[in-house]
mmCIF file of C-alpha atoms in Angstrom:
data_model
loop_
_atom_site.group_PDB
_atom_site.id
_atom_site.type_symbol
_atom_site.label_atom_id
_atom_site.label_comp_id
_atom_site.label_asym_id
_atom_site.label_seq_id
_atom_site.Cartn_x
_atom_site.Cartn_y
_atom_site.Cartn_z
ATOM 1 C CA UNK A 751 87.623 105.920 58.286
ATOM 2 C CA UNK A 752 88.623 104.345 55.017
ATOM 3 C CA UNK A 753 90.277 106.575 52.462
ATOM 4 C CA UNK A 754 88.004 107.787 49.669
ATOM 5 C CA UNK A 755 84.816 106.237 50.958
ATOM 6 C CA UNK A 756 82.017 108.178 49.287
ATOM 7 C CA UNK A 757 79.170 109.285 51.533
ATOM 8 C CA UNK A 758 75.794 110.372 50.245
ATOM 9 C CA UNK A 759 72.856 112.416 51.439
ATOM 10 C CA UNK A 760 69.386 111.450 50.253
ATOM 11 C CA UNK A 761 66.981 114.405 50.347
ATOM 12 C CA UNK A 762 64.030 112.114 49.678
ATOM 13 C CA UNK A 763 64.498 109.837 52.686
ATOM 14 C CA UNK A 764 66.510 112.281 54.855
ATOM 15 C CA UNK A 765 69.183 109.643 55.298
ATOM 16 C CA UNK A 766 72.952 109.344 55.001
ATOM 17 C CA UNK A 767 74.930 106.407 53.656
ATOM 18 C CA UNK A 768 78.669 105.756 53.632
ATOM 19 C CA UNK A 769 79.682 103.633 50.661
ATOM 20 C CA UNK A 770 82.671 101.323 50.509
ATOM 21 C CA UNK A 771 85.034 103.249 48.265
ATOM 22 C CA UNK A 772 83.553 104.055 44.855
ATOM 23 C CA UNK A 773 80.934 101.311 44.849
ATOM 24 C CA UNK A 774 77.266 100.674 45.613
ATOM 25 C CA UNK A 775 78.170 98.662 48.731
ATOM 26 C CA UNK A 776 76.873 100.437 51.837
ATOM 27 C CA UNK A 777 79.354 100.443 54.728
ATOM 28 C CA UNK A 778 77.197 102.367 57.216
ATOM 29 C CA UNK A 779 74.025 104.483 57.347
ATOM 30 C CA UNK A 780 71.845 106.600 59.618
ATOM 31 C CA UNK A 781 68.697 108.712 59.361
ATOM 32 C CA UNK A 782 68.255 112.421 60.067
ATOM 33 C CA UNK A 783 66.028 113.031 63.089
ATOM 34 C CA UNK A 784 63.995 115.721 61.294
ATOM 35 C CA UNK A 785 63.086 116.356 57.667
ATOM 36 C CA UNK A 786 65.080 118.687 55.436
ATOM 37 C CA UNK A 787 68.583 117.187 55.147
ATOM 38 C CA UNK A 788 70.472 119.518 52.805
ATOM 39 C CA UNK A 789 74.255 119.237 53.119
ATOM 40 C CA UNK A 790 77.125 116.964 54.061
ATOM 41 C CA UNK A 791 80.842 117.579 54.602
ATOM 42 C CA UNK A 792 83.736 115.676 56.156
ATOM 43 C CA UNK A 793 86.340 117.461 58.284
ATOM 44 C CA UNK A 794 88.718 116.494 61.079
ATOM 45 C CA UNK A 795 87.370 112.921 61.422
ATOM 46 C CA UNK A 796 83.747 114.046 61.794
ATOM 47 C CA UNK A 797 80.808 114.563 59.484
ATOM 48 C CA UNK A 798 78.925 117.854 59.368
ATOM 49 C CA UNK A 799 75.402 118.116 58.009
ATOM 50 C CA UNK A 800 72.969 120.857 57.037
ATOM 51 C CA UNK A 801 69.223 120.947 57.568
ATOM 52 C CA UNK A 802 66.925 123.433 55.821
ATOM 53 C CA UNK A 803 63.851 122.729 57.954
ATOM 54 C CA UNK A 804 65.275 124.710 60.878
ATOM 55 C CA UNK A 805 68.381 126.196 59.184
ATOM 56 C CA UNK A 806 70.774 124.172 61.344
ATOM 57 C CA UNK A 807 74.315 122.996 60.767
ATOM 58 C CA UNK A 808 75.264 119.998 62.888
ATOM 59 C CA UNK A 809 78.579 118.501 63.951
ATOM 60 C CA UNK A 810 78.310 114.744 64.339
ATOM 61 C CA UNK A 811 80.412 112.182 66.143
ATOM 62 C CA UNK A 812 82.205 110.519 63.246
ATOM 63 C CA UNK A 813 79.694 109.113 60.794
ATOM 64 C CA UNK A 814 76.707 108.742 63.108
ATOM 65 C CA UNK A 815 73.378 110.230 64.144
ATOM 66 C CA UNK A 816 74.955 111.567 67.357
ATOM 67 C CA UNK A 817 75.040 115.386 67.300
ATOM 68 C CA UNK A 818 77.905 117.013 69.229
ATOM 69 C CA UNK A 819 77.125 120.649 68.426
ATOM 70 C CA UNK A 820 74.953 122.809 66.158
ATOM 71 C CA UNK A 821 74.235 126.402 65.136
ATOM 72 C CA UNK A 822 71.808 128.333 62.946
ATOM 73 C CA UNK A 823 73.318 129.381 59.613
ATOM 74 C CA UNK A 824 72.716 132.530 57.556
ATOM 75 C CA UNK A 825 69.473 132.974 55.640
ATOM 76 C CA UNK A 826 67.311 129.982 54.823
ATOM 77 C CA UNK A 827 66.800 127.291 52.209
ATOM 78 C CA UNK A 828 70.509 126.489 52.098
ATOM 79 C CA UNK A 829 71.874 123.698 49.937
ATOM 80 C CA UNK A 830 75.434 122.440 49.893
ATOM 81 C CA UNK A 831 78.063 122.336 52.605
ATOM 82 C CA UNK A 832 81.861 122.401 52.468
ATOM 83 C CA UNK A 833 84.882 123.142 54.649
ATOM 84 C CA UNK A 834 87.822 125.226 53.417
ATOM 85 C CA UNK A 835 90.326 122.941 55.219
ATOM 86 C CA UNK A 836 90.975 125.707 57.759
ATOM 87 C CA UNK A 837 87.913 124.775 59.791
ATOM 88 C CA UNK A 838 85.610 127.349 58.177
ATOM 89 C CA UNK A 839 82.282 126.109 56.799
ATOM 90 C CA UNK A 840 80.710 127.239 53.524
ATOM 91 C CA UNK A 841 77.028 127.054 52.566
ATOM 92 C CA UNK A 842 75.006 128.066 49.502
ATOM 93 C CA UNK A 843 71.664 129.785 49.944
ATOM 94 C CA UNK A 844 68.909 129.327 47.379
ATOM 95 C CA UNK A 845 66.862 132.174 48.878
ATOM 96 C CA UNK A 846 69.473 134.943 48.902
ATOM 97 C CA UNK A 847 71.451 133.612 45.889
ATOM 98 C CA UNK A 848 74.617 133.879 47.939
ATOM 99 C CA UNK A 849 77.449 131.659 49.129
ATOM 100 C CA UNK A 850 78.500 132.252 52.738
ATOM 101 C CA UNK A 851 81.728 131.400 54.572
ATOM 102 C CA UNK A 852 81.381 131.066 58.337
ATOM 103 C CA UNK A 853 84.138 131.605 60.884
ATOM 104 C CA UNK A 854 84.936 128.109 62.033
ATOM 105 C CA UNK A 855 81.928 126.154 63.220
ATOM 106 C CA UNK A 856 79.803 129.178 64.148
ATOM 107 C CA UNK A 857 76.985 131.387 62.883
ATOM 108 C CA UNK A 858 79.429 134.272 62.281
ATOM 109 C CA UNK A 859 79.755 134.998 58.543
ATOM 110 C CA UNK A 860 83.204 136.215 57.538
ATOM 111 C CA UNK A 861 82.668 136.511 53.773
ATOM 112 C CA UNK A 862 80.059 136.015 51.073
ATOM 113 C CA UNK A 863 79.466 136.449 47.359
ATOM 114 C CA UNK A 864 76.567 136.261 44.924
ATOM 115 C CA UNK A 865 76.752 133.284 42.582
ATOM 116 C CA UNK A 866 75.720 133.057 38.978
ATOM 117 C CA UNK A 867 72.920 130.733 37.866
ATOM 118 C CA UNK A 868 70.102 129.167 39.843
ATOM 119 C CA UNK A 869 69.369 126.096 41.966
ATOM 120 C CA UNK A 870 72.735 125.444 43.658
ATOM 121 C CA UNK A 871 72.901 121.893 44.926
ATOM 122 C CA UNK A 872 76.361 121.032 46.234
ATOM 123 C CA UNK A 873 79.742 122.464 47.270
ATOM 124 C CA UNK A 874 83.260 121.093 47.616
ATOM 125 C CA UNK A 875 86.593 122.652 48.554
ATOM 126 C CA UNK A 876 89.643 121.176 46.877
ATOM 127 C CA UNK A 877 93.192 122.361 46.196
ATOM 128 C CA UNK A 878 92.498 125.851 47.565
ATOM 129 C CA UNK A 879 89.421 126.471 45.420
ATOM 130 C CA UNK A 880 85.676 126.200 45.822
ATOM 131 C CA UNK A 881 83.715 123.954 43.445
ATOM 132 C CA UNK A 882 79.951 124.150 43.054
ATOM 133 C CA UNK A 883 77.198 122.206 41.371
ATOM 134 C CA UNK A 884 74.580 124.394 39.699
ATOM 135 C CA UNK A 885 71.479 122.467 38.712
ATOM 136 C CA UNK A 886 69.826 125.518 37.146
ATOM 137 C CA UNK A 887 72.369 125.865 34.340
ATOM 138 C CA UNK A 888 73.591 122.250 34.246
ATOM 139 C CA UNK A 889 77.195 123.015 35.195
ATOM 140 C CA UNK A 890 79.927 122.086 37.620
ATOM 141 C CA UNK A 891 81.950 125.208 38.401
ATOM 142 C CA UNK A 892 85.505 125.768 39.631
ATOM 143 C CA UNK A 893 85.849 129.076 41.458
ATOM 144 C CA UNK A 894 89.014 131.076 42.050
ATOM 145 C CA UNK A 895 89.466 130.495 45.771
ATOM 146 C CA UNK A 896 86.404 131.683 47.644
ATOM 147 C CA UNK A 897 84.940 134.046 45.050
ATOM 148 C CA UNK A 898 82.350 134.366 42.304
ATOM 149 C CA UNK A 899 85.112 134.238 39.668
ATOM 150 C CA UNK A 900 84.767 131.037 37.612
ATOM 151 C CA UNK A 901 87.998 129.671 36.156
ATOM 152 C CA UNK A 902 86.647 126.418 34.681
ATOM 153 C CA UNK A 903 83.198 124.955 34.083
ATOM 154 C CA UNK A 904 81.905 121.581 32.927
ATOM 155 C CA UNK A 905 78.538 120.982 31.318
ATOM 156 C CA UNK A 906 76.792 117.753 32.278
ATOM 157 C CA UNK A 907 74.330 115.997 29.983
ATOM 158 C CA UNK A 908 71.076 116.550 31.911
ATOM 159 C CA UNK A 909 69.613 119.222 34.175
ATOM 160 C CA UNK A 910 69.839 117.000 37.244
ATOM 161 C CA UNK A 911 73.464 117.090 38.291
ATOM 162 C CA UNK A 912 73.111 117.384 42.049
ATOM 163 C CA UNK A 913 76.315 116.212 43.734
ATOM 164 C CA UNK A 914 80.104 116.483 43.535
ATOM 165 C CA UNK A 915 83.201 115.652 45.532
ATOM 166 C CA UNK A 916 86.860 114.754 44.905
ATOM 167 C CA UNK A 917 88.831 111.681 45.865
ATOM 168 C CA UNK A 918 92.352 111.796 47.277
ATOM 169 C CA UNK A 919 93.822 111.811 43.753
ATOM 170 C CA UNK A 920 91.875 114.872 42.606
ATOM 171 C CA UNK A 921 89.313 113.018 40.518
ATOM 172 C CA UNK A 922 85.813 114.460 40.408
ATOM 173 C CA UNK A 923 82.954 112.234 41.546
ATOM 174 C CA UNK A 924 79.536 113.389 40.365
ATOM 175 C CA UNK A 925 75.931 112.323 40.671
ATOM 176 C CA UNK A 926 73.122 112.817 38.165
ATOM 177 C CA UNK A 927 69.640 112.537 39.671
ATOM 178 C CA UNK A 928 68.184 112.306 36.163
ATOM 179 C CA UNK A 929 69.896 108.981 35.507
ATOM 180 C CA UNK A 930 70.622 107.812 39.060
ATOM 181 C CA UNK A 931 74.287 107.249 38.158
ATOM 182 C CA UNK A 932 77.426 108.128 40.120
ATOM 183 C CA UNK A 933 80.434 108.878 37.928
ATOM 184 C CA UNK A 934 84.173 109.015 38.524
ATOM 185 C CA UNK A 935 85.973 111.496 36.261
ATOM 186 C CA UNK A 936 89.600 112.053 35.313
ATOM 187 C CA UNK A 937 90.493 115.137 37.339
ATOM 188 C CA UNK A 938 88.048 117.989 36.843
ATOM 189 C CA UNK A 939 86.911 117.013 33.370
ATOM 190 C CA UNK A 940 84.021 115.396 31.503
ATOM 191 C CA UNK A 941 86.050 112.212 30.931
ATOM 192 C CA UNK A 942 84.362 109.400 32.898
ATOM 193 C CA UNK A 943 86.495 106.414 33.940
ATOM 194 C CA UNK A 944 83.990 104.529 36.101
ATOM 195 C CA UNK A 945 80.318 104.660 37.076
ATOM 196 C CA UNK A 946 77.561 102.747 38.805
ATOM 197 C CA UNK A 947 73.834 103.099 39.491
ATOM 198 C CA UNK A 948 72.675 103.550 43.038
ATOM 199 C CA UNK A 949 69.060 102.436 43.277
ATOM 200 C CA UNK A 950 67.986 103.684 46.694
ATOM 201 C CA UNK A 951 65.366 106.327 46.002
ATOM 202 C CA UNK A 952 67.742 109.106 44.994
ATOM 203 C CA UNK A 953 65.141 110.836 42.887
ATOM 204 C CA UNK A 954 65.521 114.519 43.773
ATOM 205 C CA UNK A 955 68.849 115.694 45.111
ATOM 206 C CA UNK A 956 72.009 114.251 46.386
ATOM 207 C CA UNK A 957 75.282 115.281 47.946
ATOM 208 C CA UNK A 958 78.624 113.594 48.092
ATOM 209 C CA UNK A 959 81.505 113.764 50.530
ATOM 210 C CA UNK A 960 84.722 111.743 50.328
ATOM 211 C CA UNK A 961 86.830 110.877 53.351
ATOM 212 C CA UNK A 962 90.565 111.149 52.996
#
């Protein structure tokens, strides 16, 4: 896979698209077989996706609709999916107001914490720390490792920030469903160096994952 291709999840159409770098050009796409797509992460050359309809996490063959394995994750109504680079998957749960870390690709929960705010929408693991997107209080949050401790937070201009990821250089990529614009930031900051609109029905929620 190409370095720093940005992939997106569209909750409205239950579809996934892999963009060509940081651009609106679509490299590849596929649809979820059932409704309720709710998370996307890239790890070890494969994509992993979450689905709130039946509380499933799925391992896919590369970037494709082919499912290699799946399990039922903790709780229900989970948004956001990340991997801690040690093979352990992390999900946020809008019902229990908790963030869970699973042991590898399994339903076994090894750790969890209660998060602050409401309406979590995306997760990313970068440089040994968890990052989250909290639509309820309009913030992107940097956690201290896997914990509820927030070391840095950014406020975005509307209440519809619903996606985040990092490129290979540590620059934040964000998505605002209120404006339909993807933004490239300088590091983890509010400074925006590039942006584009992605007009493909992204009207509710959105998740990002960057290959590297």
